[in-house]
mmCIF file of C-alpha atoms and ligand atoms in Angstrom:
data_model
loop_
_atom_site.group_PDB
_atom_site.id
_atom_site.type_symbol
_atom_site.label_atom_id
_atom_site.label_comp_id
_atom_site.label_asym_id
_atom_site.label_seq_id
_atom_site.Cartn_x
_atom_site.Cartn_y
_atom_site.Cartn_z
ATOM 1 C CA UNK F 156 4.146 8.449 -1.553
ATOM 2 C CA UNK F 157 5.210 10.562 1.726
ATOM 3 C CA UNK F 158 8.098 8.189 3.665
ATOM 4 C CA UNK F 159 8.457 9.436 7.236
ATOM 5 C CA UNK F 160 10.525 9.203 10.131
ATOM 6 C CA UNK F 161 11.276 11.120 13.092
ATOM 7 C CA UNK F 162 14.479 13.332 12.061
ATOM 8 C CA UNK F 163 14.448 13.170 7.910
ATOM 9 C CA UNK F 164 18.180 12.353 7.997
ATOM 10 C CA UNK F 165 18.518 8.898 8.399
ATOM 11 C CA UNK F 166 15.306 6.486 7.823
ATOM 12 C CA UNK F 167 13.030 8.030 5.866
ATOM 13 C CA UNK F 168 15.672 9.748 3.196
ATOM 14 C CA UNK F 169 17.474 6.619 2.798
ATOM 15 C CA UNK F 170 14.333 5.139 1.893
ATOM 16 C CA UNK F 171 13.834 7.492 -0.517
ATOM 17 C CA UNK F 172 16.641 7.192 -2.350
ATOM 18 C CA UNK F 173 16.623 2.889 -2.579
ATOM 19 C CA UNK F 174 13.336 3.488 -3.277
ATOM 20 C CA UNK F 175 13.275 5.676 -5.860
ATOM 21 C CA UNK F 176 16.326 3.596 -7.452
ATOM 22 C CA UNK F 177 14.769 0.366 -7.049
ATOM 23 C CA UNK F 178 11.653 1.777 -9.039
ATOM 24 C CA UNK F 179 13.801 2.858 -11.645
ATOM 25 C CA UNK F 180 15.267 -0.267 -12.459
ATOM 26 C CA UNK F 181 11.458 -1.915 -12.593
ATOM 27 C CA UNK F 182 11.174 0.846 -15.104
ATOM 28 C CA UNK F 183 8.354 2.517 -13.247
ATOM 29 C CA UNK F 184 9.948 6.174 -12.433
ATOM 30 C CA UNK F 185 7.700 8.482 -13.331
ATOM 31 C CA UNK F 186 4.568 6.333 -12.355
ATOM 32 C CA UNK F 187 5.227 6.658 -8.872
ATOM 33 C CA UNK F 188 6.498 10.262 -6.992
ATOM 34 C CA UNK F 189 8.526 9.405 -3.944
ATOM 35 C CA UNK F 190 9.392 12.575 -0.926
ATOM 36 C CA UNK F 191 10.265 12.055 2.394
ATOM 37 C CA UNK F 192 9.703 14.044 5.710
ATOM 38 C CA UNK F 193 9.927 13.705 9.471
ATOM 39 C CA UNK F 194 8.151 14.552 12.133
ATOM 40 C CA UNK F 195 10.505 16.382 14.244
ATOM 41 C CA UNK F 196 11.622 20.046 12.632
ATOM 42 C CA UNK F 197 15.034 19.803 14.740
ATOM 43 C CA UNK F 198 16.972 18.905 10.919
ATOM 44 C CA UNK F 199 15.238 21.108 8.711
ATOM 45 C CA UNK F 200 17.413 21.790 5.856
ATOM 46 C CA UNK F 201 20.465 19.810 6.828
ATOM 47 C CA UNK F 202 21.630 16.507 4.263
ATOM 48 C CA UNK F 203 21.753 13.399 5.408
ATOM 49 C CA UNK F 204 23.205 12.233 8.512
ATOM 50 C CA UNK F 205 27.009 11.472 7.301
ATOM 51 C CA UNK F 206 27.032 7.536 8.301
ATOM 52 C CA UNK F 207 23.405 7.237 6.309
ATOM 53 C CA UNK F 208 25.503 9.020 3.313
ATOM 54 C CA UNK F 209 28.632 7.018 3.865
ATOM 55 C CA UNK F 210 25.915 3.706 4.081
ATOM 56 C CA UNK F 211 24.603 4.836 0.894
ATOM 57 C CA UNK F 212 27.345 5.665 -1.270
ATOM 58 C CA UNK F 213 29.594 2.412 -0.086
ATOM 59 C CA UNK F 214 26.619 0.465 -2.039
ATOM 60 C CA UNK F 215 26.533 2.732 -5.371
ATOM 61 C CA UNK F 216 23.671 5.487 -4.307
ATOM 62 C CA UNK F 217 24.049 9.458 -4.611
ATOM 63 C CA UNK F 218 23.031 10.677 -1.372
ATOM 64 C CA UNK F 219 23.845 14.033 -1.555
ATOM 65 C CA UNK F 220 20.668 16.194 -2.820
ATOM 66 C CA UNK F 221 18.792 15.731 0.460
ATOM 67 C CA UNK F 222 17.760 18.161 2.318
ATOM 68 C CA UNK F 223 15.496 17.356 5.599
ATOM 69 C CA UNK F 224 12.115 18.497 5.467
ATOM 70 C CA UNK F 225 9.027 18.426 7.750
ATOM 71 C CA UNK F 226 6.003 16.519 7.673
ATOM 72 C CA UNK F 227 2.696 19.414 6.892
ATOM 73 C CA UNK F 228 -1.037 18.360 7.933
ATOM 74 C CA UNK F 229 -1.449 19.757 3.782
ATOM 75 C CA UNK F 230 1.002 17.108 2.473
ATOM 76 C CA UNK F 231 -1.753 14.661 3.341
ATOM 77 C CA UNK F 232 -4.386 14.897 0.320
ATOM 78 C CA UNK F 233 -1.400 14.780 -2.233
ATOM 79 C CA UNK F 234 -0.480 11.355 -1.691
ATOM 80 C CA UNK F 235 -1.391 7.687 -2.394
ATOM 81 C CA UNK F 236 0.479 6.555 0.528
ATOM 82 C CA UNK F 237 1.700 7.761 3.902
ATOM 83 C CA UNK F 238 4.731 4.732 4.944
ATOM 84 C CA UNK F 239 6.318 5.519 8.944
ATOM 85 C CA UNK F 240 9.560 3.447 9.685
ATOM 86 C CA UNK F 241 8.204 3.070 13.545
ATOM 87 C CA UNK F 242 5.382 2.497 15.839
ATOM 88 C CA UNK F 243 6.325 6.199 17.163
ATOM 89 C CA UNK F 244 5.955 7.776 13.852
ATOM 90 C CA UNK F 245 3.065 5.870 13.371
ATOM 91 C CA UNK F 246 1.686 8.048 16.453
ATOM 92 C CA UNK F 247 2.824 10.853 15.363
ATOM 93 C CA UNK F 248 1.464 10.951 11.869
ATOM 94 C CA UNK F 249 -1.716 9.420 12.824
ATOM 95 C CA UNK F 250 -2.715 12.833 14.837
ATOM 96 C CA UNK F 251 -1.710 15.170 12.034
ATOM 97 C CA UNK F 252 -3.398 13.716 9.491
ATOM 98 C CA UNK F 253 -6.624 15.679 9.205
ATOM 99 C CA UNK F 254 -9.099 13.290 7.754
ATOM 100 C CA UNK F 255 -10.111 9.885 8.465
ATOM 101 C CA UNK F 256 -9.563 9.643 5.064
ATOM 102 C CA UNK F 257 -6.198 10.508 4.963
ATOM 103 C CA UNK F 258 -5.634 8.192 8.355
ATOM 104 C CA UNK F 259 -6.554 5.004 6.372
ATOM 105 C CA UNK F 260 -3.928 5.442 4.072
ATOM 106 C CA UNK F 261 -0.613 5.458 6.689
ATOM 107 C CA UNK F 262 0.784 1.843 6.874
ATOM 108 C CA UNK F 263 3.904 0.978 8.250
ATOM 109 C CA UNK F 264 6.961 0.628 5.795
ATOM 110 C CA UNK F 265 7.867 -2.696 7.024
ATOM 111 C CA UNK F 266 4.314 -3.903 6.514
ATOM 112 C CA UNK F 267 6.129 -4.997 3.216
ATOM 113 C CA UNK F 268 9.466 -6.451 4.439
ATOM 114 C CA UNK F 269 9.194 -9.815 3.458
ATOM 115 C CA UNK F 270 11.554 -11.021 6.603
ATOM 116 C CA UNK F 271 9.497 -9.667 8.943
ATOM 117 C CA UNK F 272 8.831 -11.148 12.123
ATOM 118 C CA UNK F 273 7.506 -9.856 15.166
ATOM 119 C CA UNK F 274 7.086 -5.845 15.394
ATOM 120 C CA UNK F 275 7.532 -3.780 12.425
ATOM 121 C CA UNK F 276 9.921 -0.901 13.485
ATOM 122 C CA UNK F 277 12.941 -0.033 11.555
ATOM 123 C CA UNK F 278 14.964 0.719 14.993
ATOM 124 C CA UNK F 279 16.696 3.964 14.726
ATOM 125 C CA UNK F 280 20.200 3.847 14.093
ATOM 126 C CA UNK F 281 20.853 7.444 15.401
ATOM 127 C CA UNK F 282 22.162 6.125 18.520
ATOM 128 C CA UNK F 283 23.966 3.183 16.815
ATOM 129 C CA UNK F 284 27.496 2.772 14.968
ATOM 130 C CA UNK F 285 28.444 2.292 11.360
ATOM 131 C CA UNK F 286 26.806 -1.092 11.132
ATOM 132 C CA UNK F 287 23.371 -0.186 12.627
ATOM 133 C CA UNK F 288 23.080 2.107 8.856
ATOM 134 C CA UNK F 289 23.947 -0.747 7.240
ATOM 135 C CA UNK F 290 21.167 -2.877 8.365
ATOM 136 C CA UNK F 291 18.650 -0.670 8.464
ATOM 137 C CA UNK F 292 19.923 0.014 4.528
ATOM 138 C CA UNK F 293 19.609 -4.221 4.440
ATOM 139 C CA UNK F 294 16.119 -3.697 5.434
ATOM 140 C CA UNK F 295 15.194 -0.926 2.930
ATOM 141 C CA UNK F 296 16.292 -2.883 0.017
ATOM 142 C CA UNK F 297 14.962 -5.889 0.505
ATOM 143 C CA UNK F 298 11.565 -4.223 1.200
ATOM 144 C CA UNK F 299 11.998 -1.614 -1.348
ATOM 145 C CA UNK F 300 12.455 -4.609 -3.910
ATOM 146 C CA UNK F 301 9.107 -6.142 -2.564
ATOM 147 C CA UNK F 302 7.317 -3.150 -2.018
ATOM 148 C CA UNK F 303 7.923 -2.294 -6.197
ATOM 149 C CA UNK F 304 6.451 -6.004 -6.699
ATOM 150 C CA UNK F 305 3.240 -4.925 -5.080
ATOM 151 C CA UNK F 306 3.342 -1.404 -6.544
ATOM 152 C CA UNK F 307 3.368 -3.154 -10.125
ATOM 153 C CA UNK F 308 0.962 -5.136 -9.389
ATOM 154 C CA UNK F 309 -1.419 -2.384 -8.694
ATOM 155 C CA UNK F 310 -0.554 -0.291 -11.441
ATOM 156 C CA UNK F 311 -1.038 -2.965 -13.564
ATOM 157 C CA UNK F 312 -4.210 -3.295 -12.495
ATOM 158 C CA UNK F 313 -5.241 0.090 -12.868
HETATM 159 P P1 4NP D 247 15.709 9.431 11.682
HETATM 160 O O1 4NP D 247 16.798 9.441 12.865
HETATM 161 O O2 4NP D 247 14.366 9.615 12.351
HETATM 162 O O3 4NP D 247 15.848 8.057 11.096
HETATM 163 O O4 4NP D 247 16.077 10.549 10.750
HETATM 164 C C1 4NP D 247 16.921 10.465 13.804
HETATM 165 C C2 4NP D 247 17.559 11.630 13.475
HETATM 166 C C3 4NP D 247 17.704 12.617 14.428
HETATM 167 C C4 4NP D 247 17.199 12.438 15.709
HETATM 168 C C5 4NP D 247 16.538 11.267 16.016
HETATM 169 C C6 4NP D 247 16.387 10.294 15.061
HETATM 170 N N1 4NP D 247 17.357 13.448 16.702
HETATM 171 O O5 4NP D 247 16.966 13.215 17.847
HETATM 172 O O6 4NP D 247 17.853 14.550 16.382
#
């Protein structure tokens, strides 16, 4: 599973790490490879922005490993799963991915936020303070917790 966003600092690497801890605890690490990319190059190679680290850490995580990468067209036919944290992204991945194949299998990350009402962005908290990290990190663990239901479910199934 590829998680995207537009810098790789904030969104999409926060995602990556409730993610990966939330499938951990449902005992299925190792069943299911998490990364994360944007699709701006203006980060590569920095961590995490420090108020997405702060965000994380306050609530128990280890942000520290990240390091911001880029989305590739070739990243496309080694996942699953392609999940964008905005209507922008969604844009933006949509026209790099180079199959139709590859196309059907973007969603948007929210698409399993259980609160969700209206549009599904995650709004980007680059512009916001302290507390606009710590909702979007409300919003990626209650969907992360979700999104492992439905994960189970299909590998379960498999
Ligand atoms: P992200 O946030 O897409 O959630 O990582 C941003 C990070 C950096 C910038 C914009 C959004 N930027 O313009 O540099």
């Amino acid at each position: 599973m590829i998680l995207v966003c537009l810098g790789n600092i904030c969104r999409s690497p926060m995602a990556e790490v409730v993610l990966t801890q939330a499938l951990k605890e449902a005992g299925l690490d190792g069943r299911v490879a998490v990364r994360s990319a944007g699709t701006g190059d203006w980060h590569l190679g920095e961590g995490m922005d420090v108020r997405a680290q702060a965000a994380l850490a306050d609530r128990g995580y280890d942000p520290s490993r990240h390091r911001a990468r880029h989305l590739e067209a070739d990243w496309f036919a080694e996942d699953d799963l392609i999940l964008v944290m905005d209507s922008a992204n969604l844009r933006d991945v949509t026209s790099t991915a180079p199959t139709s194949a590859d196309r059907s299998r973007i969603r948007m990350f929210r698409a399993s936020d259980p609160d969700a009402v209206g549009d599904l962005d995650l709004p980007d908290p680059w512009y916001g303070g302290q507390d606009a990290f710590e909702q979007v990190l409300d919003t990626l663990e209650r969907t992360a917790d979700a999104l492992v239901e439905q994960l189970r479910l299909t590998i379960d199934s498999a």
